[in-house]
Coordinates of C-alpha atoms and ligand atoms in Angstrom, one line a residue:
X1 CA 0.0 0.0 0.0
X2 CA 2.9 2.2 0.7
X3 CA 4.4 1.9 -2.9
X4 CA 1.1 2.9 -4.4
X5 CA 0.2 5.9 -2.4
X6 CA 3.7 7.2 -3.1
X7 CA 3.2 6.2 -6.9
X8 CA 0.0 7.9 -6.7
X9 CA 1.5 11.3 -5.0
X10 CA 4.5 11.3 -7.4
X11 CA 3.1 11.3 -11.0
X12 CA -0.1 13.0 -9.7
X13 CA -3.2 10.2 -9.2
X14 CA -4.3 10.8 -6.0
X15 CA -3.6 14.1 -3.4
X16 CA -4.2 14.3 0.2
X17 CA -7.2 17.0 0.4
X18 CA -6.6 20.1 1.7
X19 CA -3.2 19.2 2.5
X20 CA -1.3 22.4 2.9
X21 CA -4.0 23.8 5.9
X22 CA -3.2 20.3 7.4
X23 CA -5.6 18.4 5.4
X24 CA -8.8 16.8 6.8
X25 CA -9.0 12.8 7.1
X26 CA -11.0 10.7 5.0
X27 CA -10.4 13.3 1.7
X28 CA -8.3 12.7 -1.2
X29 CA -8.1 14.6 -4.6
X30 CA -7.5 13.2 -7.9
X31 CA -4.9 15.0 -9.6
X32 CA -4.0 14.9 -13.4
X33 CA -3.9 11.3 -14.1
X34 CA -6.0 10.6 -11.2
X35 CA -9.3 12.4 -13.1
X36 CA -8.5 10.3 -16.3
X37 CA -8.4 6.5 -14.7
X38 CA -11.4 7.6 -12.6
X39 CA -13.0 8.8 -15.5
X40 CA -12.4 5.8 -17.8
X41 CA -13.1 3.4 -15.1
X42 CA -16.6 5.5 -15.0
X43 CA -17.1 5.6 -18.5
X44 CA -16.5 1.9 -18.7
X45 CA -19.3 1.2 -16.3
X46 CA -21.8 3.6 -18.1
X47 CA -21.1 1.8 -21.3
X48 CA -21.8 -1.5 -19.9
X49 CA -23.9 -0.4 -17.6
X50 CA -26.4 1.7 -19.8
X51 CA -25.5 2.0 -23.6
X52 CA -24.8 -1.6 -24.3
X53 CA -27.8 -2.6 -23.0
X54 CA -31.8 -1.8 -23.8
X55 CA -32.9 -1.8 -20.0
X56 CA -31.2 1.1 -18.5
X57 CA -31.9 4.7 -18.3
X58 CA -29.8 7.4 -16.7
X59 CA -29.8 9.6 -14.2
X60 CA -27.8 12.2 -12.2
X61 CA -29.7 13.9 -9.1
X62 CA -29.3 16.1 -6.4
X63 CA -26.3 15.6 -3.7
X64 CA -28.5 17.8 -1.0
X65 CA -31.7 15.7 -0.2
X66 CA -35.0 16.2 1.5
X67 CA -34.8 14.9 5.5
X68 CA -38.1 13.1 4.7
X69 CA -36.4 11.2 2.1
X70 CA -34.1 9.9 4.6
X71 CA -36.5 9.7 7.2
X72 CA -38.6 7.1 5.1
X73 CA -36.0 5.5 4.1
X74 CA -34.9 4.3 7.1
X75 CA -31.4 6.4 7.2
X76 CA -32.2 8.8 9.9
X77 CA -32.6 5.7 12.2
X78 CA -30.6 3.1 11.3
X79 CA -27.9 4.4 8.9
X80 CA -25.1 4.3 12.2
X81 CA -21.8 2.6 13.1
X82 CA -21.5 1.8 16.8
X83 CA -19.1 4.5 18.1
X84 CA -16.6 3.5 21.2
X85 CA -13.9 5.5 23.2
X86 CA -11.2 3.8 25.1
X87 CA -11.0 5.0 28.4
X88 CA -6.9 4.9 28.8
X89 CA -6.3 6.7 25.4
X90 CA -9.4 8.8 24.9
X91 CA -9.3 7.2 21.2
X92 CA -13.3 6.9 19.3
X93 CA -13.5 4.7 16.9
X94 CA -15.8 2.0 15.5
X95 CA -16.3 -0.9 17.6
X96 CA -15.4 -3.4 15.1
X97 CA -12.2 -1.9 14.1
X98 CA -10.8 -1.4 17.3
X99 CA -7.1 0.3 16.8
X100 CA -4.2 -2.4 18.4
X101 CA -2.7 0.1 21.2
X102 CA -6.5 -0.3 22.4
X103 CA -6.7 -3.7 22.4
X104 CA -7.3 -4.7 25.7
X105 CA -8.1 -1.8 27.5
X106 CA -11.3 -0.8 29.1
X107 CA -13.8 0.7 26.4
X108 CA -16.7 2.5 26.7
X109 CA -20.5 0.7 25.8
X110 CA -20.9 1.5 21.8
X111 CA -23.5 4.5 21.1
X112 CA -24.8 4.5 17.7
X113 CA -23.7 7.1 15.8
X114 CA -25.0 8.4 12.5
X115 CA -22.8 8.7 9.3
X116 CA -25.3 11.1 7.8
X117 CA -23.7 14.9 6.8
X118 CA -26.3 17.6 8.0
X119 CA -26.1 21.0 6.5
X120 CA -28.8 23.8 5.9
X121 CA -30.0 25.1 2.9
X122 CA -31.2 29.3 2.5
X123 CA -30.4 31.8 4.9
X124 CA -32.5 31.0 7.7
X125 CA -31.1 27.9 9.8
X126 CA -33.9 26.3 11.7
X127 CA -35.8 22.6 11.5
X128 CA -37.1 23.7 8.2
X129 CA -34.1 24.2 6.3
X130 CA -32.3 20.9 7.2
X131 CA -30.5 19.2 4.5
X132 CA -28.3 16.1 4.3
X133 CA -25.7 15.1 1.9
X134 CA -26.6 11.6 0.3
X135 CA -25.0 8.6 2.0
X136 CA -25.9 7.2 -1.6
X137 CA -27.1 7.7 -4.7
X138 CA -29.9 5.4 -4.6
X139 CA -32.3 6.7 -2.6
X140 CA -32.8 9.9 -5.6
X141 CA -33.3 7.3 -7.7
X142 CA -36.9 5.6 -5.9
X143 CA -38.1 9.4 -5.6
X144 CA -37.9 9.9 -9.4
X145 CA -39.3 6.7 -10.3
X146 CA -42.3 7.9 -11.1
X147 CA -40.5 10.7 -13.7
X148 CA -39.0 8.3 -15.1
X149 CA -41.4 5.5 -16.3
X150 CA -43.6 8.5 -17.2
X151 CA -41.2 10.0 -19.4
X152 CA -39.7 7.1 -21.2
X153 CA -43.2 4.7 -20.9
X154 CA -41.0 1.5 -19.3
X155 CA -42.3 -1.4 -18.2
X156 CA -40.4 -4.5 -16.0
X157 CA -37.8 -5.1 -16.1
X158 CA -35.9 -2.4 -16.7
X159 CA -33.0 -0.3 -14.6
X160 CA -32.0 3.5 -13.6
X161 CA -28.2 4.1 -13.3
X162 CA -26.1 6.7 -11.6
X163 CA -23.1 7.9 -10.7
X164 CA -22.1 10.2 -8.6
X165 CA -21.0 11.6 -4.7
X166 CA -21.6 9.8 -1.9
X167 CA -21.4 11.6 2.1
X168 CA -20.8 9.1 4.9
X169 CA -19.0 10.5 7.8
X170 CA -17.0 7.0 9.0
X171 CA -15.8 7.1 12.3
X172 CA -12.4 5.6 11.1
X173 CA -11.6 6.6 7.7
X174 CA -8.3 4.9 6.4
X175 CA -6.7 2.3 4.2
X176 CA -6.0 5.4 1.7
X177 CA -8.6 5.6 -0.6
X178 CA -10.6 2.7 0.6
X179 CA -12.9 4.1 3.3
X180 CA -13.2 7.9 2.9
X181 CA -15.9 10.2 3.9
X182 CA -16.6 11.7 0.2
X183 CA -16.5 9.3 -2.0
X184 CA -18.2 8.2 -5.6
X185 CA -20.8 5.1 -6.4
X186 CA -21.7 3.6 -9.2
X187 CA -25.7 2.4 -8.6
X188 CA -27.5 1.2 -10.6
X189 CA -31.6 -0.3 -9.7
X190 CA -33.0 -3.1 -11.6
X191 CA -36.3 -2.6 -11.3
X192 CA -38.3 -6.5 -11.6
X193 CA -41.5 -7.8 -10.7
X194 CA -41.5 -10.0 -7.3
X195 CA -41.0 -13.4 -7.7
X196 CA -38.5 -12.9 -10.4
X197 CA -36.1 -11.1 -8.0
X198 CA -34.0 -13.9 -7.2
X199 CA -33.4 -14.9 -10.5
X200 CA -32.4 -11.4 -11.3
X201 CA -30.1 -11.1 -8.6
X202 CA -27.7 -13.9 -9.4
X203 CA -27.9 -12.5 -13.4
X204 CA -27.0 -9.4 -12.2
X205 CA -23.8 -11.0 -9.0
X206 CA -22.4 -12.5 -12.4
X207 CA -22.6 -9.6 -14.6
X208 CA -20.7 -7.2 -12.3
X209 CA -18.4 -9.7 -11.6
X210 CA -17.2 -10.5 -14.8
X211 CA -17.3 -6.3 -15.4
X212 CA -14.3 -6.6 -12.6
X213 CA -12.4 -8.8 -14.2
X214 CA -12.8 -6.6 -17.7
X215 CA -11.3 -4.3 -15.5
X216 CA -8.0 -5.7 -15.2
X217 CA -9.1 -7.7 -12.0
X218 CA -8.6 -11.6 -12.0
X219 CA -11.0 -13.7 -10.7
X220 CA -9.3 -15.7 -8.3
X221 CA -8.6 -12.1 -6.5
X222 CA -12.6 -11.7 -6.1
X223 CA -14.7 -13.8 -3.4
X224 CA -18.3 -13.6 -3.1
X225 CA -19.5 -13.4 0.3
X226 CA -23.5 -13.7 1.4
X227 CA -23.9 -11.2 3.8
X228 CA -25.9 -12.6 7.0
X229 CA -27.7 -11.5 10.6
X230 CA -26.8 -8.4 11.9
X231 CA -24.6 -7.5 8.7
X232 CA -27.9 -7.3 6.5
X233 CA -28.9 -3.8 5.9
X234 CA -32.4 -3.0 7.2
X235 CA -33.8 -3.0 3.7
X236 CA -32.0 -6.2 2.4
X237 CA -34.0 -9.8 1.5
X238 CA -30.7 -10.7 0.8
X239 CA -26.6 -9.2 -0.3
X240 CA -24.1 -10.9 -2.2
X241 CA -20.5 -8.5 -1.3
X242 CA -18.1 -9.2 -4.1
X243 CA -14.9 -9.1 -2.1
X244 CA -11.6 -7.8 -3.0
X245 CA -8.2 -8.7 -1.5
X246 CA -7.3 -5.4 -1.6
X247 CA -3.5 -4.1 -0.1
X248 CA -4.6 -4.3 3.3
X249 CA -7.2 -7.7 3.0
X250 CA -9.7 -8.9 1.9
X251 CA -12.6 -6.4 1.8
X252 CA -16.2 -5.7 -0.3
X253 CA -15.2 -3.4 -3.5
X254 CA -19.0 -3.7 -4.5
X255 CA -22.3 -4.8 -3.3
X256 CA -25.5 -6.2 -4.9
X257 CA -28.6 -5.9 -2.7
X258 CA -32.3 -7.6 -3.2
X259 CA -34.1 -4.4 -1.6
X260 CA -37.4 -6.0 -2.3
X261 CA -40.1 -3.8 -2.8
X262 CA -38.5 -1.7 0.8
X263 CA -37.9 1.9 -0.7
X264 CA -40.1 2.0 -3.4
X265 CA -43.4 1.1 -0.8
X266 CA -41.7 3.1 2.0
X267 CA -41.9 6.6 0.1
X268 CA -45.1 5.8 -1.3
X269 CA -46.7 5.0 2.2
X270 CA -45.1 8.0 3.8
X271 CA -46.3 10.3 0.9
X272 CA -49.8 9.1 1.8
X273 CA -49.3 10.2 5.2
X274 CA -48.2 13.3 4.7
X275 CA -50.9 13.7 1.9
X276 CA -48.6 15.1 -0.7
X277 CA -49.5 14.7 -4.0
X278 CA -53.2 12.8 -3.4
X279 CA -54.2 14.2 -6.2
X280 CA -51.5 12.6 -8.2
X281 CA -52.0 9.0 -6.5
X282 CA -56.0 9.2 -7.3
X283 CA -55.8 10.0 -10.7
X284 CA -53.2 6.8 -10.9
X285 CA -56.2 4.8 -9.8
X286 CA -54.5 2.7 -7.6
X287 CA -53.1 3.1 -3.5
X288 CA -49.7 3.4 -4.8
X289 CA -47.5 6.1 -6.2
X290 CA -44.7 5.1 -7.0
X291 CA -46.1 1.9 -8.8
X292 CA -46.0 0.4 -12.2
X293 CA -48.5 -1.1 -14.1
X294 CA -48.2 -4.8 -15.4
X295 CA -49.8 -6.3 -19.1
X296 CA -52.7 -7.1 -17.0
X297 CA -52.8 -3.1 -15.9
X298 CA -52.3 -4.2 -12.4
X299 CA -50.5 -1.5 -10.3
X300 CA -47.3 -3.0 -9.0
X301 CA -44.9 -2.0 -6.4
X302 CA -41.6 -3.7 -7.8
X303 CA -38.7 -5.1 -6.4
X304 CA -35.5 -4.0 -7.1
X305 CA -31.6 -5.5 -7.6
X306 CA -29.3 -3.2 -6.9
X307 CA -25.6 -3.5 -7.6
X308 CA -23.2 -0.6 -5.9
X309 CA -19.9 -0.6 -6.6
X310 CA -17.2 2.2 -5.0
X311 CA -15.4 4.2 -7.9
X312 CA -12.7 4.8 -5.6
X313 CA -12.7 1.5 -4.3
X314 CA -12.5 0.7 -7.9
X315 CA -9.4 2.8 -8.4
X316 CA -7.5 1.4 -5.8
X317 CA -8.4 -2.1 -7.2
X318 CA -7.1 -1.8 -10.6
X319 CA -4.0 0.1 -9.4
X320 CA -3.2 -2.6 -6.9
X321 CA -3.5 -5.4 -10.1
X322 CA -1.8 -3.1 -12.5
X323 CA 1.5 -2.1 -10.4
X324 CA 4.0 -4.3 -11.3
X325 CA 7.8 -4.5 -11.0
X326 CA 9.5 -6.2 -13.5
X327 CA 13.5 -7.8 -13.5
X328 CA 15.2 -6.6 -17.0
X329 CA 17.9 -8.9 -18.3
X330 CA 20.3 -6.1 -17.4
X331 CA 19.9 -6.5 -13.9
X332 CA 18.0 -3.5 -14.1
X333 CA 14.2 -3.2 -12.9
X334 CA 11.0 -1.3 -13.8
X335 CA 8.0 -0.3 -12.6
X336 CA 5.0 -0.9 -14.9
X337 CA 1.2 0.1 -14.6
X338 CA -0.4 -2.5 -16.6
X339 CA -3.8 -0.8 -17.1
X340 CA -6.2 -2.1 -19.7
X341 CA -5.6 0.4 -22.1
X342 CA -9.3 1.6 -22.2
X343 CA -8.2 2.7 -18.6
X344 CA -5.1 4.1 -19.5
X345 CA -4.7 8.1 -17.9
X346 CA -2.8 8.4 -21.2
X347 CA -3.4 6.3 -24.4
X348 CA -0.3 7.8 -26.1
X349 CA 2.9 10.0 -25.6
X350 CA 4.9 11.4 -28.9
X351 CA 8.5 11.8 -28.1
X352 CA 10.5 14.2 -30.2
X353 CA 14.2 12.9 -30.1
X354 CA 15.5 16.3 -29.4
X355 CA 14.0 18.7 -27.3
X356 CA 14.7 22.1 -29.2
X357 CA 14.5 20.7 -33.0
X358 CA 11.6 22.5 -33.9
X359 CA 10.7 20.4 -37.3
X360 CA 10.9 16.7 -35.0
X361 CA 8.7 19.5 -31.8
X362 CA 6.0 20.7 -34.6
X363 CA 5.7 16.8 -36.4
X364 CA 5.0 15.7 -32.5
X365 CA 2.6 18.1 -31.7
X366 CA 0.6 17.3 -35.6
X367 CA 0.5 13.8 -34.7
X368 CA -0.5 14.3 -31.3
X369 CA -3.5 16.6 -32.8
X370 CA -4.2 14.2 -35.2
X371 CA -4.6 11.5 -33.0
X372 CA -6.5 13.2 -30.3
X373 CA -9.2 14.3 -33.2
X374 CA -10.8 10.0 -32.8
X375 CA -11.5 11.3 -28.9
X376 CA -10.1 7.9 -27.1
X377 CA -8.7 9.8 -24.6
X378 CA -5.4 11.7 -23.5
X379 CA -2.5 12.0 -26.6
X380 CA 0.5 14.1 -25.1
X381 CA 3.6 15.2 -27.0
X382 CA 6.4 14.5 -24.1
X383 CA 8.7 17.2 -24.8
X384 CA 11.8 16.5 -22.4
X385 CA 14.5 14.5 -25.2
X386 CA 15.2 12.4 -23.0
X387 CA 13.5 9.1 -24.5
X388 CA 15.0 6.8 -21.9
X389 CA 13.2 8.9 -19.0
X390 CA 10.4 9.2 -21.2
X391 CA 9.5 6.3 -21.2
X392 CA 10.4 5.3 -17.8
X393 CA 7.8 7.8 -16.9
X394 CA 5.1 6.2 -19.4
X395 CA 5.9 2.4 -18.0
X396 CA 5.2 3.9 -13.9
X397 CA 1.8 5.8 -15.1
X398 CA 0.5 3.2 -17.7
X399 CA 0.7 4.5 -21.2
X400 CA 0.3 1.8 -23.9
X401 CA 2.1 3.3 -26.6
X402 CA 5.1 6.0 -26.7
X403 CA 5.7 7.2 -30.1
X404 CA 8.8 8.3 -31.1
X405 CA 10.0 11.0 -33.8
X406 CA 13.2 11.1 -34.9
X407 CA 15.1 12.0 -38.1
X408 CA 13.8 9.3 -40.1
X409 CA 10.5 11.0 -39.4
X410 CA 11.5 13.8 -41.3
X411 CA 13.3 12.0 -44.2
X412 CA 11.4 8.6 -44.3
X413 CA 8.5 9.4 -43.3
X414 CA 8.3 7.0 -40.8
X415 CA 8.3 6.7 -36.3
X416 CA 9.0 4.1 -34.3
X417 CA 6.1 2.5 -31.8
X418 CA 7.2 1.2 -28.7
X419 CA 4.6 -1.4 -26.8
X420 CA 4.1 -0.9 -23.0
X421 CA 3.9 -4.7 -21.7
X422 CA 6.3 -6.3 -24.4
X423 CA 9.0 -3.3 -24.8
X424 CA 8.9 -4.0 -28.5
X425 CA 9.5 -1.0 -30.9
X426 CA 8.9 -0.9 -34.6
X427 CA 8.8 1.0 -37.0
X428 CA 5.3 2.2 -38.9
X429 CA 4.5 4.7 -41.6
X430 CA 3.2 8.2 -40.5
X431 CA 0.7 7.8 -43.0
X432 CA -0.7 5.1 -41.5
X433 CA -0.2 6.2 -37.6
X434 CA -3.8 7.0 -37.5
X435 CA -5.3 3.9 -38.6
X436 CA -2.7 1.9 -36.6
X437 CA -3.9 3.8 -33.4
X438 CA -7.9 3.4 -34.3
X439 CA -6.8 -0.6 -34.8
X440 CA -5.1 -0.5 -31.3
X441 CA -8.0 0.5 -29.0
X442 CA -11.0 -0.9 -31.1
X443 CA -9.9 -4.4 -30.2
X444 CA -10.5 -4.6 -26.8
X445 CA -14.0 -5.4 -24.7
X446 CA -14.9 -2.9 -23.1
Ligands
LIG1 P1 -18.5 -1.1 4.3 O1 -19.2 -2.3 5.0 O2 -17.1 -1.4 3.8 O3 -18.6 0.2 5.2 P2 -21.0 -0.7 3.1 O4 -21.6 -2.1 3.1 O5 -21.5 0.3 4.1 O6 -19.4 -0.8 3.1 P3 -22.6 0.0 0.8 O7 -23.5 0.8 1.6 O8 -23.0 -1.4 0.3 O9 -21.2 -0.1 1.6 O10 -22.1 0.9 -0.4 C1 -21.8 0.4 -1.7 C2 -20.4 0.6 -2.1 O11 -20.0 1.9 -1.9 C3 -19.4 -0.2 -1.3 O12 -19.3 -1.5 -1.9 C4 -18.1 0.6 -1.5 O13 -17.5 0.2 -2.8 C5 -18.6 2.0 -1.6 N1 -18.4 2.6 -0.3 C6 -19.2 2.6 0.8 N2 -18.7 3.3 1.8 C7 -17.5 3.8 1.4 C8 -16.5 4.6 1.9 N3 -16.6 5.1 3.2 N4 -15.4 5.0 1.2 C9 -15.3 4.5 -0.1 N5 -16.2 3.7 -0.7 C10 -17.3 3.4 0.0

């Protein structure tokens, strides 16, 4: 874990938030390269997740959310960590992850404390303007049910995804980027009709899992654990964790819950409580609100699979599989990200031979602008002529291909492509750079 976090500082993935005030546990930043994994790794879900299929809509809601929302959804009760202090060191922390200089010593009895952010929104702080950030995404997704079937007419099954920030304020953030108080999911709920619920949750355990290992993740590093007793969230018929054995053990990198019919129902009681919108659940003809109507027009209340995964979580993941230090035949070692290219920071770096030849510095940047025209991601011109620390510095953050101009660039119209993983260099026509780089990152399932 060391190595990465210092691999991650050095060639700019991840920050320590707010770090020159001191910083504030539990935040990180992603810097340069940090934005452009995170973003691919996103992107590859969405693609999966939404446009390779025909059941999926998208979504992207609110961070600040109604206190009834929470309320109803049983976060404002339950939505807690049991919170202990030890009475020698005056250390809090959660009762399951007790700190070793406090094991053994007298604790306190565990209070239950909430993870929920409060804030207020407007000018005037009192009980009406309370506000909380999400502690996930999911919970916007049930209160817009209703917008959604009734703007895109679906029926079951069918799915809403999102990504987006989470807020949980964890007693004991730590393990780097692995339990953090701001932090992104990828949701998505798989809207079925009850009975068919099981079924769709092991469809949808083996979907994401095989996702992971498109990621870069191999299978035999994943574990599927039922979740049982105590461990099952209040809303949960039943949770399969896929498990990761990340740096620091084995630990869940995504969840997939069978909420049942829990959220949906809960809002729609609760709205009928508080009367809001009557008007709206009469004309729908039925006792429900946030319902959907099967082929026989029966209104239906439907279960839902839901499958969370932790972007960051995610990150740390891949980067853990993909750092890699490999023995050279000179005795010599190097350190290698091997990304899946489609998660690559940087897809490709041209590499002038000399730093201050301006005809090899302008051929560079024309490539580079050619090639960043298909949009596949990041093409930099790596203007330091120093090929040898050039590429070096492509191996550590994961680049596939470094492309180097020299003077047969200019007189032979020709530049030499050198492969991450293999360390094989030949030479291709400049003419035919583009198609060669189009060829490269279409061949890979994404
Ligand atoms: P844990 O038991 O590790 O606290 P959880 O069961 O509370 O996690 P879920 O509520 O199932 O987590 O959230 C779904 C996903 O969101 C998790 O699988 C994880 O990838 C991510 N996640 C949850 N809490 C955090 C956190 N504090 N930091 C980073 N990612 C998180």
């Amino acid at each position: 874990m060391e190595d990465l976090v210092a691999l991650c500082k050095r060639r700019g993935f991840i920050f320590q938030s707010n770090e020159i005030y001191g910083g504030i546990q539990g935040l990180y930043d992603y810097g340069p390269l940090g934005v452009e994994l995170k973003n691919n790794l996103k992107n590859a879900w969405w693609k999966s997740t939404v446009y390779n299929r025909d059941d999926v809509e998208g979504l992207d809601t609110s961070i600040l959310t109604h206190p009834d929302v929470l309320k109803y959804s049983g976060h404002q009760d339950t939505f807690t960590d049991p919170l202990v202090d030890c009475k020698s060191c005056g250390l809090r922390f959660r009762e399951d992850q007790i700190p070793e200089q406090c094991i053994g010593e007298e604790l306190t009895d565990p209070r239950e404390f909430n993870l929920m952010f409060e804030t207020s929104v407007g000018p005037i702080v009192d009980d009406s303007s309370v506000a909380y950030l999400r502690p996930e995404t999911a919970q916007q997704i049930y209160i817009n049910f209703k917008n959604v079937i009734d703007s895109t007419s679906r029926s079951l099954p069918f799915g809403i995804a999102q990504i987006g920030k989470s807020f949980r304020n964890e007693i004991t953030p730590r393990n780097f980027i692995f339990r953090v108080r701001e932090f992104e999911q990828m949701e998505l709920e798989f809207f079925v009709t009850p009975g068919e619920d099981e079924e769709w949750h092991k469809r949808w355990v083996d979907e994401r899992v095989s996702w992971w290992i498109d990621q870069g993740i191999p299978r035999d590093k994943l574990e599927l654990l039922t979740v049982t007793g105590d461990d099952l969230a209040h809303y949960s018929k039943s949770t399969v964790d896929i498990m990761y054995q990340f740096p620091h053990g084995s630990e869940e990198l995504e969840g997939i819950a069978n909420r049942t019919d829990f959220d949906l129902g809960s809002h729609t009681k609760n709205q009928k409580e508080l009367n809001i919108n009557a008007n709206v659940m009469e004309n729908n003809d039925s006792n429900t609100r946030l319902a959907i109507q099967n082929e026989n027009n029966e209104w239906i209340v439907p279960y839902v699979i839901e499958p969370s995964a932790g972007v960051d979580r995610g990150v740390l993941a891949i980067i853990n599989e993909a750092y890699t230090i490999e023995e050279l035949p000179d005795n010599k070692k190097r350190t290698v990200l091997k990304l899946k290219k489609h998660l690559s920071p940087i897809k490709a770096a041209v590499i002038p031979l000399k730093r201050n030849n301006e005809d090899l510095v302008k051929l560079a940047h024309d490539i580079k602008t050619s090639l960043q025209k298909f949009q596949i991601g990041r093409v930099v011109v790596e203007n330091t002529g120093n090929i040898g620390k050039s590429y070096r510095k492509h191996d550590e953050i994961g680049t596939p291909l470094c492309m180097t101009i020299d003077f047969d660039s200019l007189e032979k119209n020709t530049l030499t492509v050198r492969d991450r993983d293999s360390m094989e260099q030949k030479s291709i026509k400049i003419d035919d750079v583009k198609q060669f780089f189009m060829n490269y990152f279409s061949d890979e399932s994404e």
